[in-house]
XYZ file of C-alpha atoms in Angstrom:
553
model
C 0.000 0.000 0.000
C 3.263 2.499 0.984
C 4.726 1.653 -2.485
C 1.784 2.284 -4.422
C 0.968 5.787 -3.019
C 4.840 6.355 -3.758
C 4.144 5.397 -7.078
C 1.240 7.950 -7.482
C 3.406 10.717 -6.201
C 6.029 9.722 -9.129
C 3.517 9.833 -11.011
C 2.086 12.753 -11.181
C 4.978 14.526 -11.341
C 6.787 12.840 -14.391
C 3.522 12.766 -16.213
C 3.311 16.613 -15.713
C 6.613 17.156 -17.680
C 5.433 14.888 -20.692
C 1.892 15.751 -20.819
C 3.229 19.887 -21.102
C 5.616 18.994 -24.319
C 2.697 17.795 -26.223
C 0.627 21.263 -25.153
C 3.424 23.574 -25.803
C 2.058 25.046 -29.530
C -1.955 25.641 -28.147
C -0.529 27.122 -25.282
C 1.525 29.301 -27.813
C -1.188 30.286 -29.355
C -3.677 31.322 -26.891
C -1.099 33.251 -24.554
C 0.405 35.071 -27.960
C 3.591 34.108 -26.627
C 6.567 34.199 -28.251
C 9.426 31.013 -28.758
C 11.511 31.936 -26.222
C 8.644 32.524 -23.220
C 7.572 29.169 -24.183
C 11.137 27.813 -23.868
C 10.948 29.654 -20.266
C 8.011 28.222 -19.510
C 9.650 24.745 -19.521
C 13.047 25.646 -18.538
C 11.912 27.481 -15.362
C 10.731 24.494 -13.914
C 13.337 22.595 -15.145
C 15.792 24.668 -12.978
C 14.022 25.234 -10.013
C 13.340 21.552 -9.554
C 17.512 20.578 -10.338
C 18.403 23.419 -7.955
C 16.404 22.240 -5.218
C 16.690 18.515 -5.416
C 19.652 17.918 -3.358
C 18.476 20.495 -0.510
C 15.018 18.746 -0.460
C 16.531 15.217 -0.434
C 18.122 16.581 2.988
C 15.581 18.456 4.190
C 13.821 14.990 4.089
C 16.195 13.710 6.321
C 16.674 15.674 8.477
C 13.126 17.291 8.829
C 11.001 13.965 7.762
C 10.461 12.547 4.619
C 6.560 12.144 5.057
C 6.541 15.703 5.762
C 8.122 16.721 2.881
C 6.413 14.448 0.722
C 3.282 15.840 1.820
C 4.396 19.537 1.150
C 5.834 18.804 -2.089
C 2.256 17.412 -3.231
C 0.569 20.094 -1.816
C 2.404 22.433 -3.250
C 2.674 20.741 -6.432
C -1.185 20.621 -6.526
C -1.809 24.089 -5.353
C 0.375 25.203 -8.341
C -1.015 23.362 -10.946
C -4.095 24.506 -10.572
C -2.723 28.051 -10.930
C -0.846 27.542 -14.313
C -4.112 25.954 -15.667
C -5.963 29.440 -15.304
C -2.593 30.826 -16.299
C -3.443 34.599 -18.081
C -0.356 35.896 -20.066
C 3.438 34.083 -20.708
C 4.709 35.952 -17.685
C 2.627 34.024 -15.223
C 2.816 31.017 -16.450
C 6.208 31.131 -16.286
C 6.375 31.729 -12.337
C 3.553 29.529 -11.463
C 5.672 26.902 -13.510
C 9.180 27.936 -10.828
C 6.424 27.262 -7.816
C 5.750 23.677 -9.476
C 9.270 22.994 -9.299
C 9.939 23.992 -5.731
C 6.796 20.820 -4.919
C 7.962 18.429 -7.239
C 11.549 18.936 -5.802
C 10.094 18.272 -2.748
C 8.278 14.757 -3.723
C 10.830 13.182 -5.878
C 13.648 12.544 -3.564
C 11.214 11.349 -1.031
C 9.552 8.096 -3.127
C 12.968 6.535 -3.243
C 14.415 7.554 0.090
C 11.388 5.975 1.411
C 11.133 2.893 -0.075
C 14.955 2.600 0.998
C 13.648 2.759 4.646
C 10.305 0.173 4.225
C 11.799 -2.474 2.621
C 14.363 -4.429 3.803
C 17.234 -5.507 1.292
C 16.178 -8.689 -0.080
C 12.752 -7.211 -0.946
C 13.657 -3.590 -1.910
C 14.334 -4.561 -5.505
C 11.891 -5.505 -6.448
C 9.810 -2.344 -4.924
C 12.609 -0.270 -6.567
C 12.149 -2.526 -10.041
C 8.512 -1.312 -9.604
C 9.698 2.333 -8.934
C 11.439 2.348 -11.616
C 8.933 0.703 -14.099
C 6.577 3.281 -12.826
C 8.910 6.427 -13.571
C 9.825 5.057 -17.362
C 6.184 4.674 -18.141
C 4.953 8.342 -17.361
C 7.772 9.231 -19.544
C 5.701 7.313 -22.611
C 2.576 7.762 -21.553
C 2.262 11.422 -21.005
C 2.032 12.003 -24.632
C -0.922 9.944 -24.773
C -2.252 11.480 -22.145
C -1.840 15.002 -23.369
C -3.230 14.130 -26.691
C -6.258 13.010 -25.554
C -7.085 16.144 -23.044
C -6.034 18.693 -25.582
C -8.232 16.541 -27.937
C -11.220 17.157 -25.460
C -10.522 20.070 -23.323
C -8.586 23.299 -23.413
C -4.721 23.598 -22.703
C -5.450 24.153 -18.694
C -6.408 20.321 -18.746
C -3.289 19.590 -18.951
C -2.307 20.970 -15.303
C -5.852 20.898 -13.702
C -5.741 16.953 -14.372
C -2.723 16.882 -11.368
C -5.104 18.430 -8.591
C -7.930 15.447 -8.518
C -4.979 12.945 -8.219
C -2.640 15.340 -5.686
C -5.799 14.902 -3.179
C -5.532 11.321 -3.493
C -1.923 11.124 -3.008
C -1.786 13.645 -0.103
C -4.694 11.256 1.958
C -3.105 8.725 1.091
C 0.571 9.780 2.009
C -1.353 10.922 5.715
C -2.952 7.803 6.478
C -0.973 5.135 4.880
C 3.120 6.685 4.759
C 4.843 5.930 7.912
C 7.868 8.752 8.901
C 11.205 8.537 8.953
C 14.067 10.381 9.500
C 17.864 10.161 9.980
C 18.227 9.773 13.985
C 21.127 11.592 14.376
C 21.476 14.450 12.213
C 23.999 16.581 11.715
C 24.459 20.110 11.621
C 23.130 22.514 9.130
C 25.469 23.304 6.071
C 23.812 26.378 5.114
C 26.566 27.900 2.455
C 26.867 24.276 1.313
C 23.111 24.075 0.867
C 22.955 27.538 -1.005
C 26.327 26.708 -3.026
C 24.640 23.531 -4.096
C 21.599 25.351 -5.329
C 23.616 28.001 -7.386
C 26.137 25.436 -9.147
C 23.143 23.836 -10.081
C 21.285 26.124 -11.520
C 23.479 27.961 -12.978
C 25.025 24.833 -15.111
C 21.507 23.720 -15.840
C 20.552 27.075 -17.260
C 23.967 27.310 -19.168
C 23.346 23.890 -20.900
C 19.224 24.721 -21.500
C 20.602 28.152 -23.087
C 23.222 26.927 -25.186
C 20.396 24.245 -26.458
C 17.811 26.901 -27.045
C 20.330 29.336 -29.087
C 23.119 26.619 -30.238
C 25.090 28.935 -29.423
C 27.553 27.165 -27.467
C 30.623 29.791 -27.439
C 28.275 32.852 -25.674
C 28.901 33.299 -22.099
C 25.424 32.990 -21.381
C 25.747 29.489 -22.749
C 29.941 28.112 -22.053
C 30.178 30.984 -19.704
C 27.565 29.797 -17.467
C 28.713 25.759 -17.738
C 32.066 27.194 -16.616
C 30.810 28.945 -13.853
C 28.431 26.343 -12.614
C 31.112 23.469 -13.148
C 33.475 25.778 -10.995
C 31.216 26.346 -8.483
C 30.345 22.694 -8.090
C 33.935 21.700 -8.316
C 34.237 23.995 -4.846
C 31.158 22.245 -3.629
C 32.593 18.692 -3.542
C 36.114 20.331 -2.057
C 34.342 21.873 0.845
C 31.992 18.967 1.756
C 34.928 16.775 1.569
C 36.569 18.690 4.015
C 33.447 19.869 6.799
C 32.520 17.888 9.647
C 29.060 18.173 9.066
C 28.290 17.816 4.640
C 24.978 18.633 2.946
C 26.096 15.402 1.358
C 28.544 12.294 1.475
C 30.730 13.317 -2.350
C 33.014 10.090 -1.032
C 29.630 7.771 -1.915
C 31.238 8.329 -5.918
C 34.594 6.802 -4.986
C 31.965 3.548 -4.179
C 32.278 1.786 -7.632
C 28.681 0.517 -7.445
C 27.052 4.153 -6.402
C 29.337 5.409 -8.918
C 28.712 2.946 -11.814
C 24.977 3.423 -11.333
C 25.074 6.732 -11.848
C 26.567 6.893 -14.724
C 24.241 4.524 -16.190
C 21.485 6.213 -15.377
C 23.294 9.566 -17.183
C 23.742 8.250 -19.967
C 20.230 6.577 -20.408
C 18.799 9.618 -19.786
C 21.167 11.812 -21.899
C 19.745 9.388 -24.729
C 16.598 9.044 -23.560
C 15.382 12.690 -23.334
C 17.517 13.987 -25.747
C 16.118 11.772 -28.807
C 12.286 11.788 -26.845
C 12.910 15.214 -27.892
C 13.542 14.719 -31.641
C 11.266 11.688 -32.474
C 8.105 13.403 -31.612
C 9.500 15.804 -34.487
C 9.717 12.467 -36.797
C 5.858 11.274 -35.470
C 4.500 14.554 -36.186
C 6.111 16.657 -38.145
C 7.625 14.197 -40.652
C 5.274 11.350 -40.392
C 2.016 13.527 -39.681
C 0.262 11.856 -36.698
C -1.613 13.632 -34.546
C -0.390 14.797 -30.706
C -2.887 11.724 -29.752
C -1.384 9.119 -32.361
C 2.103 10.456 -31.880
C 1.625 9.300 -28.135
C 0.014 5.855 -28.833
C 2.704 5.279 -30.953
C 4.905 5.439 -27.717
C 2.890 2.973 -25.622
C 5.410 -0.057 -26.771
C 7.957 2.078 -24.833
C 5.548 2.097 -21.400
C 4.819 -1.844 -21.611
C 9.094 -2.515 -22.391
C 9.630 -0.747 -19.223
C 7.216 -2.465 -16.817
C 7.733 -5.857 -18.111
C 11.689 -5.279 -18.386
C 11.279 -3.236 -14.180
C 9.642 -6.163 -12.731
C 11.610 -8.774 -14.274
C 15.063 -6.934 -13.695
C 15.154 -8.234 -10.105
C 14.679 -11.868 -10.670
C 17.007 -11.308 -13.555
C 19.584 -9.877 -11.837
C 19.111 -12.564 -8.591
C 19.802 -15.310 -11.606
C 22.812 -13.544 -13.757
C 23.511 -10.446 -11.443
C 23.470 -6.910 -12.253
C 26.001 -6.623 -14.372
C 24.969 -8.876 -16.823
C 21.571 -7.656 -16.658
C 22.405 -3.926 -16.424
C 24.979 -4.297 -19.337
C 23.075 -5.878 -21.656
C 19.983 -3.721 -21.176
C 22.271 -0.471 -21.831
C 23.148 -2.803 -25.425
C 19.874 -3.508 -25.977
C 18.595 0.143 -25.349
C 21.991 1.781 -27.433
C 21.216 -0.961 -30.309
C 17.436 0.629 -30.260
C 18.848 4.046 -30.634
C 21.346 3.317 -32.998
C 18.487 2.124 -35.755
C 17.054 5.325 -35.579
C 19.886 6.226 -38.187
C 18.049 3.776 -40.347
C 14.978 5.338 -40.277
C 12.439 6.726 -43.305
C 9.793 8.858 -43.822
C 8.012 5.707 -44.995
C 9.175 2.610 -43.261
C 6.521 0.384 -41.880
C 4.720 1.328 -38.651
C 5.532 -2.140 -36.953
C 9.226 -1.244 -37.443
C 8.989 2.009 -35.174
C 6.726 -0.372 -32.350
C 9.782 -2.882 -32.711
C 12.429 -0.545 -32.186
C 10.448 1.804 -29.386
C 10.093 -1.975 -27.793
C 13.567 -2.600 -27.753
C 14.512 1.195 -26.173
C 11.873 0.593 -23.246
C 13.062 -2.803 -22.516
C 16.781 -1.657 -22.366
C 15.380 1.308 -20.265
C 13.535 -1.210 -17.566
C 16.866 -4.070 -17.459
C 18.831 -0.780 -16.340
C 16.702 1.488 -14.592
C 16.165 -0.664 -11.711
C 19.967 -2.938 -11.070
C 21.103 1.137 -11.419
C 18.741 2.923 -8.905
C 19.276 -0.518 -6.435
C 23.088 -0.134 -6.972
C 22.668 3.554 -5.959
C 20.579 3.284 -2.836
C 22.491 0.158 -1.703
C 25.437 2.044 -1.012
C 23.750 4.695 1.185
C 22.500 4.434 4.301
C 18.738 4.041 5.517
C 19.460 7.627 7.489
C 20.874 9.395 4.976
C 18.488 7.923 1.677
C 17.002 11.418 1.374
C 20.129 12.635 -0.004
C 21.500 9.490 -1.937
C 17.750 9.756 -3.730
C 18.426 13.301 -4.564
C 22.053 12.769 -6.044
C 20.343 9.857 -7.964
C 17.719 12.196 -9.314
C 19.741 15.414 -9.874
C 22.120 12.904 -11.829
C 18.948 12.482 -14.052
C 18.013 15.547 -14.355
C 21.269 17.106 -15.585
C 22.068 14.339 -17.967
C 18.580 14.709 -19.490
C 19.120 18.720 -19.854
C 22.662 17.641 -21.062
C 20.886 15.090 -23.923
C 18.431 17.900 -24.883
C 20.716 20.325 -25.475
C 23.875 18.588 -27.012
C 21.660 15.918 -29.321
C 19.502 18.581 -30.374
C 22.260 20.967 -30.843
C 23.968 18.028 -33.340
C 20.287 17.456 -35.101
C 19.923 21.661 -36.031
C 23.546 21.801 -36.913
C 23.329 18.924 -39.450
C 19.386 19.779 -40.179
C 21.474 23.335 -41.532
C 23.745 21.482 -43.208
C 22.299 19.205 -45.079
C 19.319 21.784 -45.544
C 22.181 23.650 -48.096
C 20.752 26.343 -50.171
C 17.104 25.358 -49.679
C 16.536 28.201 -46.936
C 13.184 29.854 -46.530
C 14.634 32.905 -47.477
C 15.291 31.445 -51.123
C 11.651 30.255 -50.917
C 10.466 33.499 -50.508
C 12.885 35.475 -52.587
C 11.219 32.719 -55.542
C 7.437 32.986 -54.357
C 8.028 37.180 -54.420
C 8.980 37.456 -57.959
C 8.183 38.972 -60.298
C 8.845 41.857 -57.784
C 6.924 44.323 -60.076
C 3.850 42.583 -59.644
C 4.218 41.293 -55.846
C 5.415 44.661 -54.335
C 1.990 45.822 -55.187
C -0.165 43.543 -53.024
C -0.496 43.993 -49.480
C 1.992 42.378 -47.254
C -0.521 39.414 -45.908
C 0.258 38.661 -49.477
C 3.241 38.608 -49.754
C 5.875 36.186 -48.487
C 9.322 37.843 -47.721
C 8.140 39.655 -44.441
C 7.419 35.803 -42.988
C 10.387 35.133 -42.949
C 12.531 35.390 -39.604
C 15.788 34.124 -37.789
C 14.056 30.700 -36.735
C 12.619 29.699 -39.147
C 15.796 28.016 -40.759
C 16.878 26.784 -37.658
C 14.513 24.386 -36.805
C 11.640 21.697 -38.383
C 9.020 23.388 -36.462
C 10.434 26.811 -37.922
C 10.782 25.583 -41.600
C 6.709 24.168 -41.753
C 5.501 27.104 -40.263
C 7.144 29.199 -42.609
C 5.350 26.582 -45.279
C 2.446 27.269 -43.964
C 2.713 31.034 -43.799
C 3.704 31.496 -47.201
C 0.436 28.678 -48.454
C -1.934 31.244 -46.881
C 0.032 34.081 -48.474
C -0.457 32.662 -52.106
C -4.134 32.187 -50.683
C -4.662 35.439 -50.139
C -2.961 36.600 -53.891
C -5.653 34.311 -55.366
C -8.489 36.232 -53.813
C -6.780 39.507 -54.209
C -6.128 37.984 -58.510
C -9.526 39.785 -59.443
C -8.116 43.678 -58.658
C -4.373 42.644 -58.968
C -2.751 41.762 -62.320
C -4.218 38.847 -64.064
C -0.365 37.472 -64.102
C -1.300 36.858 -60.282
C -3.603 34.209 -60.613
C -1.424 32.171 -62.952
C 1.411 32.206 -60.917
C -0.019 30.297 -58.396
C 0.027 26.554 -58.843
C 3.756 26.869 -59.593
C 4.312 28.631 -56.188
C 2.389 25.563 -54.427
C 5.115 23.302 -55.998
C 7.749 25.115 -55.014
C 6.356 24.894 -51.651
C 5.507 21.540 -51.867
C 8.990 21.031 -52.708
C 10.796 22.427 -49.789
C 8.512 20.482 -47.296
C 9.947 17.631 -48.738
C 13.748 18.627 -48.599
C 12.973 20.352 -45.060
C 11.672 16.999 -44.087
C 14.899 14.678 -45.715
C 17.351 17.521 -43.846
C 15.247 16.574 -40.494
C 15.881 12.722 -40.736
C 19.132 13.374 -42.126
C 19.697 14.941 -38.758
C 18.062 12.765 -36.614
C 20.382 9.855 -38.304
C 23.304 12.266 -36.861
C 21.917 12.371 -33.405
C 20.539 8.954 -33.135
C 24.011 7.734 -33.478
C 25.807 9.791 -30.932
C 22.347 8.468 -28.127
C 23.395 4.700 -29.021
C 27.117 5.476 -28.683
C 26.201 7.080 -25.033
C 24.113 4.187 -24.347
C 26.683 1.837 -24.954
C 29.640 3.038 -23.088
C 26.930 3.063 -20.346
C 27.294 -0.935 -21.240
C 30.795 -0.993 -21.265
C 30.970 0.565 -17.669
C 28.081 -1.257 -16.311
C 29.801 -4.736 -17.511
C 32.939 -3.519 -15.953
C 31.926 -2.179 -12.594
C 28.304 -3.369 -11.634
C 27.492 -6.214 -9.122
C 28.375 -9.569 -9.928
C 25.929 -11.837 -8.822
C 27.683 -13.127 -5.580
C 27.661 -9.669 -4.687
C 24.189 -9.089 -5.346
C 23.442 -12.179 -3.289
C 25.713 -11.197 -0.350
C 24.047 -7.886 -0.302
C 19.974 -9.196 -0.244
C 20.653 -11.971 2.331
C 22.272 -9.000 4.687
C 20.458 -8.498 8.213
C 17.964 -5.914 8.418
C 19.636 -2.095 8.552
C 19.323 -0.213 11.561
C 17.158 2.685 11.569
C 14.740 4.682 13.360
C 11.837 2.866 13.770
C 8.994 4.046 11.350
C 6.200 5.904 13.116
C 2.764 5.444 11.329
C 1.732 9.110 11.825
């Protein structure tokens, strides 16, 4: 009963991130807000919630973990129902900082306490579920958002949280027992504040130079210089104070150590190419937000088959078998993305989308137990929060780098074909264009994105169709010359759709290869430095850790 309200507070919160990315373009639209608000309206939250994650994970134990679980949803609740209603960019924005203070809050918790109500030799198998549970809101938030924006307005998308926040937060009263670390230590204030500003200032540093690809601005290198600096002091301080926010000797533990860096590089892969292939589903392929999500569901059911079975797996063959040939499996997956069409069969994606969640489940879990294994039960708050900020910066890290790689070669392979030498075609003969009104004309579209990206390039497309539109209606008081013009115009568009969409899966062949190449040196470490099975073994048939004993309420 503990482990499945955990699982709702996961939940909730992963589905939120998921369910927003397929919203992002209505919510464009009905705020009038421009590319880069929108891009602060995900990266806001994105850097509250890194910055915060460590403090919260020991605020948890120091404070109570129940107690901050139960803020965090509150909170988390409380603000989702305020970006639903939502009135202009600038709000949104905030109310979306506020979420990630309360999801900051509930993440670390889940795991910290499942490390304290389950005893070794049964805590895999709760973490297996855990995990299954935190890899299938990744795929099924797409679906979800499809069908709500299908249905309702874009509000739906955050006022779904609240009805299942009340749930959680009765549940986490009545059902979560407390724990805490019996003996804590001192506060670390400048080691809790220096944690928060390395951070977020190397999270924002990476999400701008992903935004921009601009990678040699100091807003961009400059700030991932600053916020590697400041993290570097970070670990030599708490090496050296009596009293740490956090243990930094846990990483010279080759099993903490070689989990983490599994789970990095699966989610450098995995969020960095969830990013491009719902540009291949939509944009290239056409489905809808709805059938771009369904599409994704033979990533959910590979993760909870491949979570629940990873225990029993790794109890026969150990983790490191297990854990290194899921990372294959899951770089394999990513490296046949290169191979990918515009036209291949459906069943093809399914079979490769199957392969990615199942390499996703045989890690997820042997990674996260390696991880919490070599922490303490009084100090799981903050091993839980190192796990998850390791997530969270490798998945801003796979955004920015894999996308960056995708609009370079997108540019490249894009050549001449720019919407500026659409337009410059489309506007001539000048004589007769220059005098129409501009809504009929196309130059004036045209703007600094819209070569940089897919998304850019189709709009453009679209933009300059309802310009020609317009010319035809306007053909009756305009030159007759006008009207004739018009079905060679549509194949010139029609013609730069198609080479904007070759450039896109030219790109994505780029980036798909450089996600299975980070996927499999995650194998290569995992196969070197995981568990073997007698230590996997020695480790579940432990005695009990002591602890506080868990109070009910």
């Amino acid at each position: 009963m503990i482990l499945s309200v955990l699982v709702i507070c996961l939940l909730v919160v992963i589905l939120d991130n998921t369910i927003l990315n397929v919203a992002l373009r209505t919510i464009q639209g009905d705020l009038d807000a421009s590319q880069s608000q929108m891009q602060w309206a995900v990266d806001s939250y994105a850097l509250v919630f890194a910055g915060l994650l460590i403090t919260m994970g020991v605020a948890g134990d120091r404070f109570g973990r129940k107690k901050l679980l139960f803020f965090g949803m509150t909170a988390f609740g409380l603000t989702s129902a305020l970006c639903s209603f939502a009135n202009s960019p600038t709000t949104l924005i905030l109310f979306r900082a506020l979420m990630g203070v309360g999801a900051a809050a509930v993440q670390p918790q889940t795991l910290s306490i499942i490390q304290n109500v389950f005893e070794p030799k049964e805590r895999p198998k709760a973490i297996g579920i855990w995990a299954g549970a935190s890899g299938m809101a990744i795929a099924l938030g797409p679906i979800a958002g499809g069908a709500l924006l299908k249905y309702f307005w874009w509000g739906s998308v955050f006022l779904v949280n609240v009805p299942i926040v009340l749930i959680g937060v009765v549940a986490i009263f009545f059902l979560v027992p407390e724990s805490r670390d019996p003996r804590p230590q001192r506060v670390d204030p400048f080691g809790v504040l220096l944690s928060i500003a390395a951070l977020v200032i190397l999270v924002y540093g990476v999400i701008e130079g992903g935004n921009t690809n601009d990678w040699t601005s100091w807003k961009s290198s400059g700030a991932i210089l600053l916020g590697l600096a400041l993290l570097g002091l970070f670990v030599y301080l708490e090496k050296r104070s009596t009293h740490p926010t956090i243990d930094v000797t846990l990483f010279t533990n080759r099993h903490f150590a070689a989990g983490s860096f599994a789970l990095a590089m699966t989610f450098f892969a995995l969020m960095g190419s969830t990013f491009y292939l719902a540009y291949f589903l939509q944009a290239v392929r056409g489905y809808t937000p709805l059938a771009a999500g369904v599409a994704l569901i033979a990533v959910a059911a590979a993760v909870m088959i491949a979570s629940v079975l990873a225990p029993r797996l790794s109890a026969r063959f150990g983790p490191r078998l297990v854990t290194g040939f899921g990372l294959t499996l899951f770089g394999c997956a990513m490296i046949s993305y290169s191979f990918a069409t515009e036209t291949m069969p459906q069943w093809v994606i399914e079979m490769a989308m199957f392969a990615m969640g199942a390499g996703m489940g045989l890690t997820m879990t042997p990674a996260t137990n390696a991880i919490m294994s070599a922490v303490p039960r009084e100090k799981a708050g903050a091993g839980s929060a190192v796990n998850n900020t390791v997530r969270q910066v490798a998945g801003a890290l796979g955004v920015a780098f894999l996308g960056s790689l995708l609009a370079v070669s997108f540019r490249t392979h894009l050549g001449e074909t720019t919407p500026a030498t659409l337009a410059s075609q489309l506007d001539q003969p000048v004589s007769i264009v220059s005098t129409l009104p501009e809504s009929a004309q196309v130059t004036p579209l045209v703007r600094k994105d819209t070569s940089e990206s897919i998304g850019g390039a189709l709009e453009f497309a679209g933009s300059a169709g309802a310009a020609l539109q317009n010319r035809a209606q306007l053909a009756g008081s305009a030159p007759a010359d006008v009207a004739e013009l018009k079905q060679h115009d549509e194949s010139l568009i029609g013609a730069f759709v198609a080479d904007v969409k070759s450039a896109f899966v030219d790109g994505m062949h780029f980036a798909s290869f450089f996600a299975g190449l980070a996927g499999l040196l995650g194998a290569a470490v995992a196969f070197m430095f995981f568990p073997s099975r007698a230590e996997f073994a020695e480790h579940r048939s432990a005695p009990s850790e002591s602890a506080e004993p868990l109070v009910a309420h």
